[in-house]
XYZ file of C-alpha atoms in Angstrom:
677
model
C -63.646 39.583 -65.490
C -63.067 36.229 -65.710
C -59.116 37.354 -65.803
C -59.964 39.520 -62.305
C -62.124 36.107 -61.185
C -59.978 33.923 -61.591
C -57.146 36.276 -59.562
C -59.854 37.440 -57.125
C -59.962 33.515 -55.840
C -56.512 32.780 -56.206
C -56.148 35.645 -53.715
C -58.722 34.202 -51.675
C -56.866 30.668 -51.330
C -53.137 31.591 -51.427
C -53.111 34.431 -49.228
C -53.102 32.181 -45.870
C -50.002 29.637 -47.678
C -48.199 32.765 -48.877
C -48.312 34.150 -45.140
C -47.332 30.400 -43.051
C -44.409 29.633 -46.227
C -43.260 33.531 -45.266
C -42.749 32.172 -41.401
C -41.263 29.537 -42.418
C -39.216 30.835 -45.002
C -37.663 33.137 -41.527
C -36.499 29.461 -40.695
C -33.692 28.139 -44.373
C -31.014 31.024 -45.207
C -31.824 30.214 -48.247
C -35.555 30.994 -48.929
C -36.034 34.539 -49.672
C -38.741 35.644 -51.398
C -41.077 33.331 -50.843
C -42.175 30.882 -52.196
C -45.620 30.928 -51.546
C -45.459 34.081 -53.257
C -43.719 33.285 -56.412
C -46.656 30.786 -57.272
C -49.066 33.068 -56.790
C -47.723 36.256 -58.755
C -46.835 33.117 -61.291
C -50.476 32.199 -61.261
C -51.901 35.165 -61.922
C -49.981 36.496 -64.717
C -50.351 33.054 -66.366
C -53.863 34.275 -66.836
C -53.548 37.034 -67.556
C -51.249 35.954 -70.364
C -52.661 32.972 -71.548
C -56.627 35.288 -71.127
C -57.603 31.320 -69.304
C -58.696 31.041 -65.550
C -56.944 28.059 -62.812
C -59.740 25.388 -63.520
C -57.341 23.281 -60.839
C -58.002 22.543 -57.748
C -54.896 20.394 -56.109
C -55.182 19.798 -52.347
C -52.088 18.672 -50.410
C -52.835 17.607 -46.933
C -55.282 20.805 -45.099
C -54.108 23.503 -48.434
C -55.378 23.755 -51.689
C -54.931 24.813 -54.871
C -55.749 26.694 -57.694
C -53.523 26.717 -60.687
C -54.562 26.090 -64.554
C -54.005 22.550 -66.683
C -52.052 22.459 -68.731
C -49.116 23.966 -67.375
C -50.154 20.420 -64.773
C -50.832 18.155 -67.365
C -47.710 19.378 -69.985
C -45.106 18.601 -67.433
C -47.154 15.834 -64.464
C -47.568 12.728 -65.945
C -48.861 11.989 -62.554
C -51.419 15.154 -63.028
C -52.632 13.628 -66.564
C -53.877 10.573 -65.160
C -55.661 12.305 -62.085
C -57.291 14.830 -64.465
C -58.538 12.598 -67.274
C -60.749 10.913 -64.023
C -61.517 13.880 -62.036
C -61.285 17.052 -64.959
C -61.415 20.291 -61.987
C -60.169 18.647 -58.626
C -57.060 16.804 -57.654
C -55.991 15.432 -54.232
C -53.289 14.031 -53.668
C -52.700 11.206 -51.152
C -51.628 11.334 -47.155
C -48.025 9.689 -48.538
C -46.808 11.775 -51.177
C -43.789 13.339 -50.244
C -42.675 16.578 -49.630
C -45.951 17.865 -48.276
C -47.589 21.421 -49.419
C -43.817 22.738 -49.695
C -42.093 20.661 -52.150
C -45.948 21.115 -54.298
C -45.166 24.301 -54.389
C -41.291 24.479 -55.673
C -43.432 21.474 -58.226
C -45.902 23.627 -58.722
C -43.135 27.019 -60.008
C -41.335 24.775 -62.464
C -44.219 23.168 -63.895
C -45.262 27.055 -64.482
C -41.208 27.090 -66.483
C -39.402 29.425 -63.917
C -36.429 28.281 -61.403
C -36.464 26.774 -58.751
C -34.576 27.717 -56.109
C -32.873 24.487 -54.064
C -30.782 24.988 -50.936
C -29.712 21.736 -48.303
C -33.204 22.498 -46.521
C -35.631 21.324 -49.586
C -33.568 19.888 -51.857
C -34.249 16.277 -51.003
C -38.636 16.862 -50.359
C -39.103 18.238 -53.486
C -36.756 15.068 -55.085
C -39.388 12.527 -53.577
C -42.056 14.889 -54.570
C -41.127 15.059 -58.507
C -40.968 11.013 -57.876
C -44.355 10.790 -56.474
C -44.924 13.272 -58.973
C -42.871 12.106 -62.227
C -41.662 15.557 -62.719
C -40.480 15.005 -66.073
C -36.432 16.598 -65.698
C -36.660 17.957 -61.879
C -35.325 14.481 -60.419
C -32.375 14.698 -62.709
C -31.957 18.497 -61.180
C -32.057 17.551 -57.516
C -29.678 14.346 -58.241
C -27.399 16.771 -60.236
C -27.417 19.838 -56.626
C -27.198 16.649 -54.813
C -23.788 15.372 -56.167
C -22.422 19.168 -56.974
C -22.553 21.210 -54.091
C -25.018 18.814 -51.195
C -21.993 15.902 -51.171
C -18.494 18.512 -50.626
C -20.222 19.929 -48.115
C -19.968 18.250 -43.903
C -22.699 20.917 -42.703
C -24.913 21.140 -46.401
C -24.849 17.019 -46.578
C -25.871 16.644 -42.683
C -28.684 18.873 -42.832
C -30.189 17.018 -46.564
C -29.509 13.758 -43.812
C -31.815 15.501 -41.331
C -34.548 15.831 -43.688
C -34.290 12.893 -45.141
C -36.085 11.084 -42.075
C -39.272 12.307 -42.645
C -39.270 11.257 -47.120
C -39.319 7.560 -46.049
C -38.563 5.440 -47.517
C -38.459 7.274 -50.710
C -35.188 8.600 -49.906
C -34.056 5.817 -49.415
C -34.969 4.336 -52.696
C -33.656 7.522 -54.476
C -30.024 6.743 -52.727
C -30.412 10.115 -51.164
C -29.597 8.707 -47.758
C -26.911 6.219 -49.009
C -24.686 8.952 -49.959
C -24.860 11.947 -47.868
C -23.444 8.490 -45.398
C -21.193 7.901 -47.084
C -20.012 11.638 -47.836
C -20.344 12.099 -43.842
C -18.214 9.538 -43.669
C -15.601 9.889 -46.032
C -15.137 13.118 -44.270
C -14.902 11.943 -40.570
C -11.587 9.945 -41.743
C -10.215 13.048 -43.758
C -11.154 15.273 -40.381
C -9.524 12.223 -38.346
C -6.733 12.080 -41.296
C -5.676 16.220 -41.261
C -2.375 16.553 -39.692
C -4.031 19.692 -38.383
C -6.638 18.544 -36.980
C -4.442 14.434 -36.084
C -5.499 14.499 -31.994
C -5.093 10.691 -30.034
C -8.777 10.170 -29.396
C -12.118 12.544 -30.578
C -12.847 14.276 -28.305
C -10.746 12.292 -25.402
C -7.381 13.996 -25.056
C -4.784 13.334 -22.570
C -7.376 15.272 -19.398
C -10.597 14.124 -20.867
C -9.241 10.418 -20.621
C -7.825 10.666 -17.232
C -11.000 12.239 -15.611
C -12.545 8.876 -17.081
C -10.828 6.343 -15.140
C -10.724 5.319 -11.734
C -13.948 7.366 -10.860
C -17.802 6.464 -11.401
C -19.686 7.473 -14.759
C -20.756 11.098 -14.675
C -22.929 11.491 -18.277
C -23.121 15.421 -17.524
C -18.832 15.313 -17.462
C -18.488 12.654 -20.279
C -21.207 16.027 -22.638
C -18.412 18.496 -22.090
C -15.892 16.212 -23.436
C -17.823 15.819 -26.492
C -18.737 19.228 -26.993
C -14.552 19.485 -27.783
C -15.206 18.182 -30.816
C -17.701 19.841 -33.207
C -18.178 16.925 -35.821
C -18.548 14.061 -33.263
C -21.610 17.260 -32.345
C -23.139 16.987 -35.044
C -23.035 13.069 -36.221
C -24.729 12.369 -32.263
C -27.027 14.407 -33.004
C -28.504 12.476 -35.589
C -31.444 9.917 -35.552
C -30.059 6.394 -34.253
C -31.138 4.988 -38.074
C -29.118 7.553 -39.699
C -26.216 7.412 -36.952
C -25.609 3.314 -36.877
C -24.976 3.500 -40.548
C -22.378 6.303 -40.884
C -20.424 4.112 -37.473
C -20.980 1.130 -40.446
C -19.273 3.466 -42.757
C -16.808 5.005 -41.255
C -15.677 1.252 -39.865
C -16.356 0.299 -44.002
C -13.889 3.231 -44.890
C -11.463 2.039 -43.084
C -11.865 4.483 -39.613
C -9.246 2.502 -36.174
C -11.885 1.337 -34.181
C -9.610 3.642 -31.064
C -11.359 7.068 -33.271
C -14.542 5.086 -33.749
C -15.188 3.185 -30.427
C -15.273 6.370 -28.507
C -18.448 8.184 -30.854
C -20.333 4.986 -29.775
C -20.179 5.558 -26.657
C -20.781 9.728 -26.763
C -24.090 8.655 -28.263
C -25.060 6.323 -25.988
C -23.690 9.041 -22.995
C -26.373 11.607 -24.752
C -29.558 9.751 -25.747
C -29.318 6.010 -22.694
C -27.375 7.041 -19.766
C -28.305 11.284 -19.070
C -30.706 11.754 -17.016
C -31.777 15.438 -18.554
C -32.728 13.092 -21.817
C -34.629 10.815 -19.578
C -36.463 13.685 -17.702
C -36.961 15.685 -20.938
C -38.593 12.175 -23.012
C -40.231 12.526 -20.049
C -42.058 15.286 -19.677
C -42.522 15.944 -23.224
C -45.189 13.157 -23.780
C -48.249 14.824 -22.698
C -50.702 12.361 -24.273
C -49.314 9.493 -21.740
C -47.651 7.428 -20.199
C -43.796 9.935 -20.073
C -42.223 7.656 -18.414
C -43.147 4.534 -20.322
C -41.896 6.863 -23.069
C -39.013 7.095 -22.530
C -38.405 3.294 -21.444
C -38.645 3.126 -25.060
C -37.206 5.044 -26.367
C -34.157 4.396 -24.416
C -33.961 0.816 -25.485
C -34.949 1.373 -28.820
C -31.369 2.536 -28.220
C -29.872 1.018 -26.527
C -30.190 -2.124 -27.813
C -28.716 -0.490 -31.383
C -25.479 0.559 -29.520
C -25.427 -2.809 -27.882
C -24.958 -4.284 -30.860
C -22.722 -1.134 -32.451
C -20.721 -1.830 -29.700
C -17.268 -3.697 -30.389
C -16.456 -7.666 -29.822
C -12.922 -7.195 -28.453
C -12.162 -5.383 -25.863
C -11.137 -1.706 -27.022
C -8.941 0.297 -24.792
C -10.602 3.156 -26.264
C -13.839 2.592 -23.900
C -13.477 3.134 -20.541
C -14.606 0.155 -17.936
C -16.392 2.735 -16.157
C -18.894 2.418 -19.956
C -19.901 -0.963 -19.825
C -21.521 -1.063 -16.149
C -23.342 2.100 -16.520
C -25.067 0.754 -19.437
C -25.997 -2.584 -17.263
C -27.015 -0.307 -14.431
C -28.868 0.913 -17.427
C -30.488 -2.071 -18.669
C -31.441 -2.960 -15.121
C -34.612 -0.567 -15.516
C -35.548 -1.656 -19.257
C -36.753 -4.390 -20.911
C -33.556 -5.535 -23.565
C -33.945 -8.718 -25.819
C -32.573 -11.518 -24.150
C -30.443 -11.760 -27.324
C -28.841 -7.338 -26.502
C -28.853 -8.440 -22.481
C -26.769 -11.368 -22.969
C -24.420 -9.528 -24.948
C -23.843 -6.700 -22.647
C -23.062 -9.396 -19.567
C -20.519 -10.662 -22.025
C -18.944 -7.508 -22.853
C -19.212 -6.874 -18.831
C -18.166 -10.010 -17.710
C -14.733 -9.480 -20.600
C -13.571 -5.766 -18.749
C -14.302 -7.718 -14.930
C -10.247 -7.337 -13.945
C -9.412 -4.294 -15.590
C -13.055 -2.295 -13.176
C -12.830 -0.920 -9.736
C -15.255 -1.685 -6.274
C -17.211 1.899 -7.739
C -18.465 1.067 -11.428
C -20.369 -1.614 -9.828
C -23.757 -1.684 -9.705
C -25.273 -1.346 -6.206
C -28.773 -1.482 -5.620
C -31.000 0.750 -4.221
C -32.273 0.186 -0.281
C -35.432 -1.872 -0.347
C -37.806 -2.656 3.026
C -39.491 -5.213 1.900
C -36.867 -7.574 0.426
C -33.214 -8.050 1.067
C -30.524 -6.582 -1.201
C -29.119 -9.782 -1.684
C -31.940 -11.045 -4.155
C -31.798 -6.879 -5.575
C -31.660 -6.999 -9.309
C -28.063 -5.604 -9.398
C -26.877 -8.505 -6.983
C -27.778 -11.139 -8.666
C -26.736 -9.560 -12.033
C -23.248 -9.474 -10.439
C -23.240 -12.938 -9.019
C -24.141 -14.305 -13.127
C -21.387 -12.321 -14.179
C -19.155 -13.153 -12.392
C -19.862 -16.973 -12.464
C -19.994 -16.833 -15.837
C -15.997 -15.022 -16.044
C -15.055 -18.202 -13.238
C -17.518 -20.554 -15.185
C -14.487 -19.237 -18.403
C -11.943 -19.496 -16.499
C -10.756 -15.800 -18.229
C -7.119 -14.140 -16.992
C -7.868 -11.406 -13.958
C -9.400 -14.611 -11.626
C -7.001 -12.485 -8.522
C -7.753 -9.675 -9.774
C -12.389 -10.459 -10.209
C -11.698 -12.518 -6.439
C -10.773 -9.093 -5.457
C -12.282 -7.058 -7.143
C -16.273 -9.401 -5.185
C -15.234 -8.992 -2.197
C -14.290 -5.600 -2.514
C -18.224 -5.596 -3.253
C -19.181 -7.676 -1.101
C -17.946 -5.111 1.902
C -20.337 -2.133 0.350
C -23.521 -5.461 0.432
C -23.283 -6.576 3.691
C -24.239 -4.576 6.303
C -28.030 -5.069 4.760
C -29.745 -6.815 8.382
C -31.971 -8.759 5.602
C -29.381 -10.582 4.312
C -29.305 -14.070 5.947
C -25.775 -15.390 7.135
C -26.931 -18.983 4.276
C -27.238 -16.233 1.696
C -23.848 -14.641 2.774
C -22.271 -18.136 2.414
C -23.179 -18.754 -0.657
C -22.394 -14.942 -2.643
C -18.967 -15.501 -0.449
C -18.604 -19.693 -2.729
C -19.621 -17.436 -6.001
C -15.211 -16.855 -6.621
C -13.739 -20.604 -5.397
C -10.779 -19.828 -2.935
C -7.840 -21.153 -4.578
C -8.704 -17.213 -6.782
C -8.022 -15.288 -3.872
C -3.997 -14.035 -3.329
C -5.565 -12.461 -0.298
C -8.088 -12.582 1.964
C -7.841 -9.303 3.896
C -11.487 -7.577 2.269
C -13.605 -11.567 2.923
C -11.714 -10.557 6.602
C -13.281 -7.145 5.906
C -16.584 -8.035 4.677
C -17.390 -10.724 7.292
C -16.689 -8.088 10.297
C -18.559 -5.534 9.210
C -21.354 -8.694 8.540
C -21.114 -10.011 12.740
C -21.253 -5.981 13.602
C -24.854 -6.016 12.028
C -25.549 -8.739 12.918
C -25.463 -9.952 16.439
C -27.350 -12.269 17.017
C -25.893 -15.255 15.687
C -24.685 -18.354 16.700
C -21.321 -19.459 17.175
C -21.960 -22.021 14.569
C -23.268 -19.570 11.958
C -19.820 -17.650 13.103
C -17.943 -20.918 12.433
C -19.734 -21.348 8.971
C -18.565 -17.951 7.924
C -14.997 -17.782 9.148
C -14.916 -21.046 7.529
C -13.928 -18.724 4.667
C -11.221 -17.157 5.682
C -7.983 -18.435 5.516
C -5.713 -17.024 7.790
C -2.464 -17.665 5.749
C -3.620 -15.092 3.343
C -4.367 -12.605 5.743
C -1.745 -9.701 5.991
C 0.531 -8.444 8.936
C -2.083 -5.646 10.575
C -5.583 -8.057 9.259
C -4.112 -10.535 12.057
C -3.713 -8.319 14.962
C -7.846 -7.472 13.948
C -8.773 -10.618 13.725
C -6.992 -11.560 17.124
C -8.175 -8.862 18.964
C -11.591 -8.745 17.343
C -13.875 -10.185 20.363
C -17.027 -11.422 17.806
C -14.682 -13.648 16.280
C -14.114 -17.705 17.053
C -12.223 -19.407 19.720
C -10.293 -21.437 16.878
C -10.162 -18.742 13.560
C -8.548 -16.572 16.848
C -6.082 -19.157 17.646
C -4.716 -19.859 14.074
C -4.606 -16.331 13.647
C -2.535 -15.701 17.052
C -0.017 -18.683 15.533
C -0.357 -16.617 11.463
C 1.126 -13.574 13.569
C 3.765 -15.697 15.182
C 5.282 -17.440 12.099
C 5.025 -14.023 10.644
C 7.266 -12.463 13.482
C 9.605 -15.806 13.020
C 9.516 -15.323 9.517
C 10.725 -12.109 9.785
C 13.662 -12.317 12.564
C 14.769 -15.116 10.500
C 15.556 -13.040 7.775
C 17.178 -10.372 9.554
C 19.312 -12.739 11.092
C 20.563 -14.456 7.906
C 21.141 -11.178 6.424
C 23.478 -10.564 9.348
C 25.765 -13.900 9.190
C 25.623 -13.796 5.118
C 26.993 -9.809 5.592
C 29.214 -11.016 8.734
C 30.198 -14.091 6.456
C 31.297 -12.146 3.489
C 33.634 -10.278 4.821
C 35.082 -13.273 6.877
C 34.888 -15.384 3.503
C 37.520 -14.696 0.482
C 36.500 -14.404 -2.760
C 33.386 -13.635 -2.415
C 31.637 -10.402 -3.722
C 31.750 -7.504 -0.809
C 34.994 -9.896 1.130
C 37.074 -7.944 3.719
C 40.170 -6.133 2.583
C 42.761 -5.631 4.656
C 44.433 -2.253 5.219
C 48.134 -1.740 3.994
C 50.398 -2.984 6.858
C 48.143 -5.552 8.642
C 48.737 -9.005 8.928
C 46.927 -11.446 6.573
C 44.905 -13.921 9.185
C 46.070 -16.965 8.668
C 42.896 -18.886 10.032
C 41.478 -20.969 7.754
C 38.256 -20.021 6.179
C 35.156 -20.113 6.846
C 33.185 -23.743 6.255
C 29.483 -25.364 5.264
C 30.231 -26.407 8.443
C 31.219 -23.307 10.710
C 28.833 -22.165 14.058
C 27.092 -19.202 11.548
C 25.425 -22.181 9.881
C 22.690 -24.641 11.551
C 20.776 -27.079 9.678
C 17.987 -24.509 8.380
C 20.305 -22.052 6.375
C 21.669 -23.207 2.618
C 25.076 -23.085 2.217
C 25.578 -22.909 -1.947
C 27.737 -23.177 -3.473
C 28.191 -19.689 -5.363
C 28.968 -18.624 -0.665
C 25.848 -17.435 -0.626
C 23.678 -18.383 2.521
C 19.473 -18.616 1.828
C 17.072 -18.223 4.412
C 14.646 -21.582 5.420
C 11.519 -21.953 2.756
C 7.922 -21.582 3.353
C 7.004 -25.621 3.043
C 8.340 -25.544 6.480
C 5.897 -22.359 7.703
C 3.388 -25.018 5.646
C 4.125 -28.046 7.355
C 4.386 -26.153 10.927
C 0.857 -24.844 10.308
C -0.961 -27.403 9.758
C 0.652 -29.656 12.406
C -0.590 -26.324 14.164
C -4.211 -26.928 12.985
C -4.331 -30.975 13.785
C -2.631 -30.378 17.224
C -5.728 -27.837 18.067
C -8.364 -30.046 16.740
C -6.715 -32.474 19.407
C -6.772 -30.590 21.896
C -10.771 -29.874 21.330
C -11.022 -33.924 21.044
C -9.284 -34.473 24.429
C -10.968 -31.490 25.987
C -14.161 -33.150 24.910
C -13.251 -36.538 26.616
C -11.768 -34.700 29.623
C -15.570 -33.191 29.562
C -16.915 -36.464 29.335
C -14.495 -38.565 31.934
C -15.573 -35.772 34.909
C -19.701 -35.838 33.944
C -19.214 -39.725 34.447
C -17.527 -39.739 37.840
C -19.663 -36.422 39.587
C -22.450 -38.699 38.426
C -21.038 -41.862 40.025
C -19.640 -40.119 42.871
C -22.306 -37.043 43.731
C -19.698 -34.289 42.853
C -21.081 -31.197 41.772
C -18.778 -28.731 39.634
C -18.194 -25.604 41.944
C -20.476 -22.264 40.732
C -19.544 -19.711 42.535
C -18.273 -18.237 40.380
C -20.544 -16.922 37.236
C -18.924 -18.165 33.897
C -18.601 -21.239 34.441
C -14.948 -24.019 35.927
C -12.067 -25.364 33.709
C -11.696 -26.679 36.950
C -12.328 -30.042 38.515
C -14.097 -30.722 42.079
C -10.445 -30.532 44.571
C -12.305 -33.193 46.535
C -12.081 -35.417 43.868
C -10.412 -38.367 43.582
C -8.554 -37.640 40.557
C -4.746 -38.608 40.228
C -4.451 -35.630 37.355
C -5.341 -33.067 37.741
C -6.712 -31.524 34.244
C -8.896 -28.476 33.065
C -12.888 -29.769 33.003
C -14.674 -28.425 29.508
C -17.007 -25.912 28.956
C -20.943 -26.366 28.719
C -20.603 -26.184 24.783
C -19.562 -28.867 21.900
C -16.709 -26.652 20.708
C -14.658 -24.261 22.203
C -16.443 -21.254 19.616
C -19.387 -21.536 22.225
C -17.701 -19.836 25.028
C -18.061 -16.831 26.970
C -15.164 -14.528 26.085
C -13.372 -14.051 28.932
C -13.083 -17.903 29.013
C -11.670 -18.886 25.600
C -9.074 -15.557 25.681
C -8.042 -17.549 28.812
C -8.168 -21.494 27.122
C -6.504 -19.059 24.503
C -3.885 -18.886 27.357
C -3.589 -22.204 28.268
C -3.281 -23.701 24.464
C -0.511 -20.850 22.984
C 1.325 -22.742 26.922
C 1.168 -25.692 25.813
C 2.179 -24.071 22.423
C 5.192 -23.623 23.920
C 6.114 -27.168 25.339
C 5.554 -29.090 22.035
C 8.182 -26.738 20.914
C 5.516 -25.479 18.294
C 6.602 -21.710 17.656
C 10.095 -22.512 17.123
C 11.642 -21.081 20.228
C 13.855 -24.210 21.245
C 14.724 -23.280 18.369
C 15.572 -19.670 18.531
C 17.577 -21.321 21.013
C 20.194 -23.171 19.971
C 20.793 -20.688 17.617
C 21.510 -17.764 20.335
C 24.033 -20.529 22.072
C 25.533 -21.254 17.983
C 26.650 -17.548 17.621
C 27.698 -16.764 20.655
C 29.780 -20.088 20.506
C 30.798 -17.605 16.757
C 31.076 -14.844 18.494
C 34.259 -16.086 21.349
C 35.619 -17.579 18.139
C 36.064 -14.323 16.394
C 37.139 -12.521 19.584
C 39.487 -15.352 19.942
C 41.081 -14.500 16.756
């Protein structure tokens, strides 16, 4: 009767647990039959064999087990001490590792049955055996881990994932460290295997080309990561385990060009992917899902920044650094992580493109120039300039391209734009084409600027660093100040003059090479023709002039850029002198009109440059306009004034026309000598 009562009580207590364990066993291929069913049957058989009832109730979380006292006390020191204080009822604390599933395995072991260890339960059983001080079971679990689990990639990965809820006990028993080192070793062997060798894990030639020169696309990178299964397994781990594996890979000697892409794929999945962010935000129903998603992303991003190599690696695209930077602006990173990320971005700035840089979103209450994106990029570019790193010209061009994308903001003030332009020193700009494009766009979007504001912005432009096409556009742009247009006209004329000089010099070199014996490519008379008896051309030949130098080897060299620079500076000085002369003429005419009572004719809509005809002025000169600067005149007046200034330049021989006529006369004299020969 006692055995029957024990059987009924055991069935009542264990049947629900057996059902739950059987349902859970469906997820483990090694759990058949279920451990709960085996324990229930073993308790009944022990009661029949010994005739003693099960008198000890063990509570594990929300489950209860009615077992015999002798098997528990003989195998578990924890129960032997616990049952001395409470003989009939023992409740395990919440810190018990493994839960009820691990206790079922320990219960079978206490009854003397063989336990079925597998990768899904061995970590929990090992931790539970250590907690309950079960003799012999811990050693058996360690043997299984060393000889079975650590020899297989899949088994080691499963055990490592099962260790997460068992921390810190699993860490103290070295289960985590053994699995980490084993996975790192097998990953190195995967790279070194000749049959599986590849240039970069997950990034072949086609994949690398897909990431270079375009904005970061998280979905494309996910497809690349899925090509290598071992990388796909690693990036699915919790970050703490992933971080330790990456450190183990570097410690075991894996090259950085193989380690860095793994970090890239992990950050892309858990930080940059919008799908992951939406999943985290929707899974937290109790609290604020958006806040929880940002908190998780912040923790992982800070760890990823620490894992990135200190020195730039070609295995990581530049767009990845800027994608992390853009994501970090919406997160609350620690100051140390934020500074380190910006330093890494600054070191890669010269290799970036304008599409990589973060663009601000439209805000109706704030200017784009005051957004976090623009302020951050301004700080990074300033840091690059201050450190005097290589690639200053590339960074200057990148910054000008970035300004082209943000100057269309109607709230952008001229002073703020001037500050952004001044972030890069003027000497670092090899070309001003993109800066001209930015200022041109700004003038189009802000038509209400005054002449002084336009002149201040255009003062950052240097016409000598504009291309020929940009000069043509500048001359035809009605929104540009007159002084800038005149400078652009002069530079355009100088470019044209240099092009003609190069063409004429090349022609003279070819002609002189045919006439000078001994020079490469010289003229060779045909058989039967007499050799000319005239003397060879010397350095005083009519085909050379004061601006063409003859080297000892007989080659002719065109005039250098020093003369062009001198002409440009002279022209700028003369423009300023003409402005001062116009201002003085204006004052003289105003004083004369005041004394004589004369007035300027008013029949024209625009201010006239001509004084009154009846005024007794010895020399008739142009009167100035009603402004203190040429740039303040209307467009029609500006064009006419520019034409008059150009005619003055022509009379002063600034453009070298008299010099060209001298060259033409010398060329005609040389042609006559050739005809005589």
